[in-house]
Coordinates of C-alpha atoms (C1' of nucleotides) in Angstrom, one line a residue:
Chain A
M9 CA -21.4 7.7 10.6
L10 CA -20.7 4.6 13.1
I11 CA -21.0 7.6 15.8
Y12 CA -24.0 8.1 15.4
C13 CA -25.0 4.2 15.0
I14 CA -23.8 4.1 18.3
L15 CA -25.8 6.7 19.7
G16 CA -29.1 5.3 17.9
F17 CA -28.3 2.1 20.1
L18 CA -28.0 3.7 23.4
R19 CA -31.5 5.4 22.6
F20 CA -32.8 2.4 22.4
K21 CA -31.2 1.2 25.8
P22 CA -27.8 1.7 27.6
M23 CA -25.3 -0.8 26.6
T24 CA -21.6 -2.2 26.8
G25 CA -19.4 -1.2 24.0
Y26 CA -19.8 -5.6 23.5
E27 CA -23.8 -5.4 23.6
I28 CA -23.2 -2.4 20.9
K29 CA -21.7 -5.2 18.6
A30 CA -24.2 -8.0 19.2
F31 CA -27.1 -5.8 18.3
M32 CA -25.2 -4.6 15.5
E33 CA -24.6 -8.1 13.9
K34 CA -28.5 -8.8 14.5
S35 CA -29.6 -5.6 13.3
T36 CA -28.0 -3.4 11.1
R37 CA -25.3 -5.9 10.0
N38 CA -25.8 -5.6 5.9
F39 CA -25.7 -1.7 6.1
M40 CA -23.4 -0.6 9.3
F41 CA -21.0 -3.1 10.9
A42 CA -17.5 -2.2 13.0
S43 CA -15.4 -4.0 15.1
F44 CA -14.6 -3.7 18.4
G45 CA -11.4 -1.9 17.5
S46 CA -13.6 0.9 15.8
I47 CA -16.3 0.1 18.6
Y48 CA -14.2 1.1 21.8
P49 CA -12.4 3.8 20.6
A50 CA -15.5 5.8 19.1
L51 CA -17.3 5.3 23.0
K52 CA -14.1 6.9 24.4
R53 CA -14.6 9.7 21.3
L54 CA -17.9 10.2 22.5
K55 CA -17.5 9.7 26.1
K56 CA -15.1 12.3 25.7
M57 CA -17.5 14.7 23.4
K58 CA -20.1 13.7 26.9
W59 CA -22.5 12.5 24.7
I60 CA -22.6 9.6 27.0
S61 CA -22.3 8.8 30.1
S62 CA -21.2 5.4 31.6
V63 CA -21.1 3.2 34.5
Q64 CA -19.2 0.6 35.6
K65 CA -20.0 -2.4 37.4
V66 CA -18.6 -5.9 38.2
E67 CA -21.6 -8.5 37.3
S68 CA -20.2 -12.3 38.6
G69 CA -17.0 -11.5 38.2
R70 CA -17.0 -9.5 35.2
L71 CA -16.3 -5.8 34.3
R72 CA -18.9 -4.2 32.5
I73 CA -19.0 -0.8 31.2
I74 CA -22.4 0.2 31.0
Y75 CA -22.8 3.7 28.3
D76 CA -26.0 5.9 28.1
I77 CA -26.3 8.8 25.9
T78 CA -26.7 12.3 27.4
P79 CA -29.2 15.4 26.8
D80 CA -26.2 16.7 24.5
G81 CA -26.0 13.4 22.5
K82 CA -29.5 13.2 22.0
E83 CA -29.4 16.7 20.5
G84 CA -26.2 15.7 18.9
F85 CA -28.3 12.5 17.1
N86 CA -30.9 14.5 16.7
N87 CA -29.1 17.2 14.5
W88 CA -27.6 14.2 12.3
L89 CA -31.8 12.7 12.0
S90 CA -33.3 16.0 11.0
S91 CA -30.4 16.9 8.7
R92 CA -31.4 16.9 5.1
W93 CA -31.8 13.4 3.8
S94 CA -29.7 12.9 0.8
F95 CA -28.4 10.5 -0.8
D96 CA -25.0 11.5 -1.5
K97 CA -23.2 9.9 1.0
G98 CA -24.6 6.4 -0.1
L99 CA -27.3 3.7 0.7
E100 CA -25.1 3.3 4.4
E101 CA -26.2 6.5 5.6
M102 CA -29.9 6.2 4.0
L103 CA -30.4 2.7 5.7
L104 CA -29.5 4.1 9.2
R105 CA -31.5 6.9 9.3
I106 CA -34.2 4.9 8.2
F107 CA -33.6 2.5 10.8
F108 CA -33.7 5.4 13.8
G109 CA -36.8 6.8 12.0
S110 CA -39.0 6.1 14.8
F111 CA -36.9 9.3 16.8
L112 CA -38.0 10.7 14.6
P113 CA -41.9 13.0 15.3
A114 CA -44.6 11.5 12.4
E115 CA -45.1 14.8 10.8
V116 CA -41.1 15.3 10.2
I117 CA -40.8 11.9 9.0
Q118 CA -43.2 12.1 5.8
S119 CA -40.9 15.3 5.0
K120 CA -37.5 12.8 4.9
Y121 CA -38.9 10.3 2.8
D122 CA -39.9 12.9 0.2
E123 CA -36.3 14.8 0.8
L124 CA -34.7 11.3 0.3
S125 CA -36.9 11.0 -3.3
A126 CA -36.0 13.9 -4.3
S127 CA -32.0 13.3 -4.0
L128 CA -32.5 10.1 -5.6
D129 CA -34.0 11.9 -8.9
G130 CA -30.9 14.5 -8.8
K131 CA -28.8 11.5 -8.9
R132 CA -30.2 9.9 -11.3
D133 CA -30.5 13.2 -13.8
T134 CA -26.5 13.6 -13.0
L135 CA -26.1 10.1 -14.2
L136 CA -28.3 11.2 -17.4
K137 CA -26.2 14.1 -18.2
L138 CA -22.9 12.1 -18.0
E139 CA -24.4 9.7 -20.8
K140 CA -25.2 12.7 -22.9
E141 CA -21.7 13.7 -22.7
I142 CA -20.4 10.5 -23.7
P143 CA -20.2 9.6 -27.2
E144 CA -21.4 6.2 -27.6
A145 CA -18.9 5.1 -29.9
N146 CA -16.4 5.7 -27.6
I147 CA -18.0 3.2 -24.5
N148 CA -17.8 -0.3 -24.7
S149 CA -21.3 -2.2 -23.6
F150 CA -19.8 -3.3 -20.6
Q151 CA -19.0 0.7 -19.4
H152 CA -22.2 1.1 -20.8
S153 CA -24.2 -1.1 -18.7
T154 CA -22.8 0.2 -15.5
L155 CA -24.5 4.4 -16.0
L156 CA -27.1 1.5 -17.3
Y157 CA -27.3 -0.1 -13.8
G158 CA -26.8 3.0 -12.3
K159 CA -30.3 4.4 -13.8
D160 CA -32.2 1.7 -12.9
F161 CA -30.8 1.4 -9.3
Y162 CA -32.3 5.4 -8.6
S163 CA -35.3 4.0 -10.1
F164 CA -35.6 1.4 -8.0
T165 CA -34.4 3.0 -4.8
K166 CA -36.6 5.9 -5.7
K167 CA -39.8 3.6 -6.6
W168 CA -39.1 1.6 -3.2
I169 CA -39.1 4.7 -1.0
I170 CA -42.5 6.0 -2.1
E171 CA -44.2 2.7 -1.6
H172 CA -42.6 2.3 2.1
K173 CA -42.8 6.2 3.1
P174 CA -44.6 5.5 6.0
K175 CA -48.6 6.7 5.8
M176 CA -49.9 9.3 7.9
L177 CA -52.1 8.2 10.6
K178 CA -55.8 10.1 10.9
Chain B
M14 CA -9.4 -1.4 -5.6
L15 CA -8.4 1.8 -6.9
I16 CA -5.2 0.3 -8.0
Y17 CA -7.2 -2.0 -10.1
C18 CA -9.4 0.8 -11.5
I19 CA -6.0 2.6 -12.6
L20 CA -4.8 -1.0 -13.8
G21 CA -7.8 -1.0 -15.6
F22 CA -7.7 2.2 -17.3
L23 CA -4.2 2.0 -18.7
R24 CA -5.5 -1.0 -20.3
F25 CA -7.6 1.2 -22.5
K26 CA -4.6 3.4 -23.1
P27 CA -1.3 5.1 -21.5
M28 CA -2.3 7.9 -19.0
T29 CA -1.2 10.8 -16.8
G30 CA -2.3 11.0 -13.8
Y31 CA -4.2 13.7 -14.3
E32 CA -6.2 11.9 -17.1
I33 CA -6.9 9.2 -15.0
K34 CA -8.7 11.6 -12.7
A35 CA -10.4 13.3 -15.7
F36 CA -11.5 9.5 -17.2
M37 CA -12.9 8.7 -13.7
E38 CA -14.6 11.7 -13.6
K39 CA -16.5 10.8 -16.8
S40 CA -17.2 6.8 -16.4
T41 CA -16.8 5.1 -13.1
R42 CA -17.5 8.5 -11.1
N43 CA -21.1 6.7 -9.4
F44 CA -19.2 3.6 -8.0
M45 CA -15.4 5.0 -7.8
F46 CA -14.0 8.1 -7.5
A47 CA -10.3 9.1 -6.2
S48 CA -8.7 12.7 -5.3
F49 CA -5.1 13.5 -6.8
G50 CA -4.3 12.6 -2.8
S51 CA -5.2 9.3 -3.2
I52 CA -4.3 9.0 -7.0
Y53 CA -0.3 10.1 -7.3
P54 CA -0.1 8.1 -4.0
A55 CA -0.8 5.2 -5.2
L56 CA 0.9 5.7 -8.8
K57 CA 4.0 5.8 -7.2
R58 CA 2.9 2.9 -5.2
L59 CA 2.2 0.7 -8.3
K60 CA 5.5 1.9 -10.2
K61 CA 7.3 0.5 -7.1
M62 CA 5.7 -3.0 -7.7
K63 CA 6.5 -2.2 -11.0
W64 CA 3.0 -3.2 -12.2
I65 CA 3.7 0.3 -14.4
S66 CA 5.7 1.9 -16.5
S67 CA 6.7 5.2 -17.0
V68 CA 7.8 8.2 -19.2
Q69 CA 8.5 11.7 -18.6
K70 CA 7.9 14.0 -21.2
V71 CA 7.9 18.2 -21.5
E72 CA 5.1 19.1 -24.0
S73 CA 4.0 22.9 -24.3
G74 CA 6.2 23.3 -21.4
R75 CA 4.1 21.1 -18.9
L76 CA 5.6 18.5 -17.3
R77 CA 3.7 15.0 -18.3
I78 CA 4.1 11.6 -16.6
I79 CA 2.8 9.2 -18.5
Y80 CA 2.3 5.8 -16.9
D81 CA 1.6 2.3 -19.2
I82 CA 0.8 -1.6 -17.3
T83 CA 3.5 -3.6 -17.5
P84 CA 3.3 -7.3 -18.3
D85 CA 3.6 -8.0 -14.6
G86 CA 0.6 -5.3 -14.4
K87 CA -1.7 -6.6 -16.6
E88 CA -1.0 -10.0 -14.5
G89 CA -1.9 -8.7 -11.8
F90 CA -5.2 -7.0 -13.7
N91 CA -6.6 -10.2 -15.0
N92 CA -5.7 -12.2 -11.6
W93 CA -8.1 -9.9 -9.7
L94 CA -10.8 -9.4 -12.5
S95 CA -10.9 -13.3 -12.7
S96 CA -11.0 -14.5 -9.2
R97 CA -14.6 -14.9 -8.0
W98 CA -17.1 -12.2 -8.8
S99 CA -19.3 -11.8 -5.0
F100 CA -20.8 -9.3 -3.8
D101 CA -19.1 -9.1 -0.3
K102 CA -17.3 -6.2 -0.8
G103 CA -20.0 -4.2 -1.9
L104 CA -21.8 -2.6 -5.4
E105 CA -18.7 -0.7 -6.5
E106 CA -16.4 -3.9 -7.1
M107 CA -19.3 -5.3 -9.0
L108 CA -19.6 -2.4 -10.9
L109 CA -15.8 -1.6 -11.3
R110 CA -15.5 -5.6 -12.4
I111 CA -18.2 -5.3 -14.9
F112 CA -16.7 -2.1 -15.7
F113 CA -13.7 -4.1 -17.5
G114 CA -15.8 -7.0 -18.9
S115 CA -14.2 -6.4 -22.1
F116 CA -10.6 -7.5 -20.7
L117 CA -12.4 -11.1 -19.8
P118 CA -12.4 -13.6 -22.7
A119 CA -16.1 -14.1 -23.9
E120 CA -16.6 -17.6 -22.2
V121 CA -15.6 -16.7 -18.9
I122 CA -17.6 -13.5 -18.7
Q123 CA -21.3 -15.7 -18.7
S124 CA -19.8 -17.6 -15.8
K125 CA -18.4 -14.5 -14.2
Y126 CA -22.6 -13.1 -14.0
D127 CA -23.8 -16.5 -12.8
E128 CA -21.0 -16.4 -9.8
L129 CA -22.5 -12.8 -9.2
S130 CA -25.9 -13.8 -9.0
A131 CA -25.3 -16.7 -6.7
S132 CA -23.7 -14.3 -4.5
L133 CA -26.4 -11.9 -4.6
D134 CA -28.7 -15.4 -3.5
G135 CA -26.6 -16.0 -0.9
K136 CA -27.0 -12.7 0.8
R137 CA -30.0 -12.3 0.2
D138 CA -30.6 -15.6 2.1
T139 CA -28.4 -14.3 5.4
L140 CA -31.3 -12.1 5.4
L141 CA -33.7 -14.1 5.3
K142 CA -32.3 -15.8 8.4
L143 CA -31.8 -12.6 10.2
E144 CA -35.4 -11.8 9.8
K145 CA -36.8 -15.3 11.3
E146 CA -34.0 -15.4 13.7
I147 CA -35.6 -11.9 15.4
P148 CA -39.0 -11.8 16.6
E149 CA -41.4 -9.6 15.1
A150 CA -42.2 -7.9 18.6
N151 CA -38.9 -6.7 18.9
I152 CA -38.5 -4.6 15.7
N153 CA -40.3 -1.3 15.2
S154 CA -41.4 -0.5 11.6
F155 CA -38.6 1.4 11.0
Q156 CA -36.0 -1.2 11.4
H157 CA -38.2 -3.7 9.9
S158 CA -38.1 -1.8 7.2
T159 CA -34.2 -1.7 6.2
L160 CA -34.6 -5.5 6.4
L161 CA -37.3 -5.1 3.7
Y162 CA -34.9 -3.1 1.5
G163 CA -32.3 -5.7 1.5
K164 CA -34.5 -8.4 0.3
D165 CA -35.6 -6.3 -2.2
F166 CA -32.3 -4.9 -3.8
Y167 CA -30.7 -8.1 -3.4
S168 CA -33.7 -9.2 -5.6
F169 CA -33.6 -6.4 -7.9
T170 CA -29.9 -6.5 -8.6
K171 CA -29.7 -10.4 -9.0
K172 CA -32.7 -9.9 -11.7
W173 CA -30.3 -7.4 -13.3
I174 CA -27.9 -9.4 -13.4
I175 CA -29.5 -12.0 -15.4
E176 CA -31.4 -9.6 -17.6
H177 CA -27.6 -8.1 -18.4
K178 CA -25.9 -11.0 -18.4
P179 CA -23.7 -10.5 -22.4
K180 CA -25.4 -13.1 -24.8
M181 CA -23.2 -15.8 -26.2
L182 CA -22.5 -15.1 -29.8
K183 CA -23.0 -18.2 -32.2
Chain C
dG10 C1' -10.0 -29.3 31.6
dG11 C1' -11.3 -27.4 27.6
dC12 C1' -14.1 -24.8 24.8
dG13 C1' -17.0 -21.3 23.5
dC14 C1' -18.8 -16.8 24.9
dC15 C1' -19.1 -12.5 27.7
dA16 C1' -15.6 -8.2 27.9
dT17 C1' -12.4 -5.2 27.7
dG18 C1' -8.5 -3.1 24.9
dT19 C1' -4.3 -1.6 22.2
dA20 C1' -0.4 -1.1 18.2
dA21 C1' 0.5 -2.0 13.7
dC22 C1' -1.9 -0.8 9.5
dC23 C1' -4.1 0.6 5.4
dA24 C1' -6.9 3.4 2.2
dG25 C1' -8.3 7.2 1.9
dT26 C1' -9.3 12.5 2.2
dT27 C1' -9.0 17.6 2.6
dA28 C1' -6.2 21.5 2.3
dC29 C1' -2.2 23.2 0.5
dA30 C1' 2.0 24.3 -2.3
dT31 C1' 3.8 24.8 -7.0
dG32 C1' 3.9 26.5 -11.5
dA33 C1' 2.9 26.7 -16.8
dT34 C1' -0.5 27.3 -20.9
dT35 C1' -4.7 28.5 -23.1
dG36 C1' -8.2 31.3 -24.4
dC37 C1' -11.1 35.6 -23.2
Chain D
dG12 C1' -4.0 40.7 -16.8
dC13 C1' -6.7 37.6 -15.6
dA14 C1' -9.3 32.8 -14.8
dA15 C1' -9.8 28.1 -15.9
dT16 C1' -7.2 24.1 -17.2
dC17 C1' -3.3 21.3 -17.0
dA18 C1' 0.1 19.3 -14.0
dT19 C1' 2.5 17.3 -10.2
dG20 C1' 2.9 16.7 -5.1
dT21 C1' 3.0 16.3 -0.2
dA22 C1' 1.2 16.7 5.1
dA23 C1' -2.0 16.3 8.4
dC24 C1' -5.7 14.0 9.5
dT25 C1' -10.2 10.6 9.8
dG26 C1' -12.0 6.3 10.2
dG27 C1' -11.4 2.1 9.7
dT28 C1' -9.5 -2.4 10.0
dT29 C1' -6.8 -7.1 11.4
dA30 C1' -4.3 -9.3 14.7
dC31 C1' -3.1 -9.2 19.5
dA32 C1' -3.4 -9.5 24.5
dT33 C1' -6.0 -10.3 28.8
dG34 C1' -8.7 -12.3 31.5
dG35 C1' -13.3 -14.4 33.7
dC36 C1' -17.7 -17.2 33.6
dG37 C1' -20.8 -21.2 32.3
dC38 C1' -21.1 -26.3 30.8
dC39 C1' -19.8 -30.3 29.5

DNA sequence: GGCGCCATGTAACCAGTTACATGATTGC
DNA sequence: GCAATCATGTAACTGGTTACATGGCGCC
């Protein structure tokens, strides 16, 4: 996931590893955050894959390695962004995808919100089935309340997704 | 976190590694789930720490290693469960703690819900500050919507916590 | 001269995963 | 006789973390 986050950032503009971390701090930090110890190795990995390129500069005495996304990288990023928007990998991936929604054509983005909404229904159904399988006598009120939270959470998130689905421009 | 989950399960009743996984599957699976590849090593670790004990039995030809929590384990578990209920480690830890709420004295549990609620306020405040720091012109509607979701999510969860806070019995 | 920020990176560690290996029992 | 379930476990890998190491710039 971190690599797609980095790739997405580089679609906004070329950046150094340091800037990537700073950008995370003020944009995605509540759902996606990483330390230098994972950012720099991730950049090396992406470079090796040829999904990003780099230029070294010395600016006012400081070494800066500025990374940019390559056509291969764009393809990899777009494949990730346009693959099924399910909730299976959790809230974090959902929000990261939404964050980069502007890189998807307007016609596609609505169907992605619909996919998400369907996935949330599926999640809720699974919980409902789970609930039916458990005899109520075998579960205390705290255990039951975690199930309840799950159901309410999926309902809330689904409703939110529907309400915030981008409107089609006529 | 996994070790506290296992410890909590063993407070309900002694179990084998296999049973622990099966129990997870039908109780905590939407917020806490692990494979055998992490359960068995975790049990070994807990055994080494003397937080759990084990008895080997051969029942109808099958080897079963039944684990039980020790007094040291109970202490470790209680320390974890009664440490500050913050939202810092995410939804999963919050739900796991609630799941084991019955192991906390009735007087304490209410204050834990209050702690959680305060922690959620704090999280929301951080997002509010973040939002103020970002000039609106610099952010597209998708980026903005992830912020919005964060705020709504914290509000929803806080409201839920308050509504489901256990009532004091008179 | 010292602090805070800019900037890069590595090493040790941690907690998990998937895939594999083994083997017995139960029920159709 | 075969599939599903019960039962234990390891090895290779993954994707991150914290702490450390290094060093220059800008400003008071």
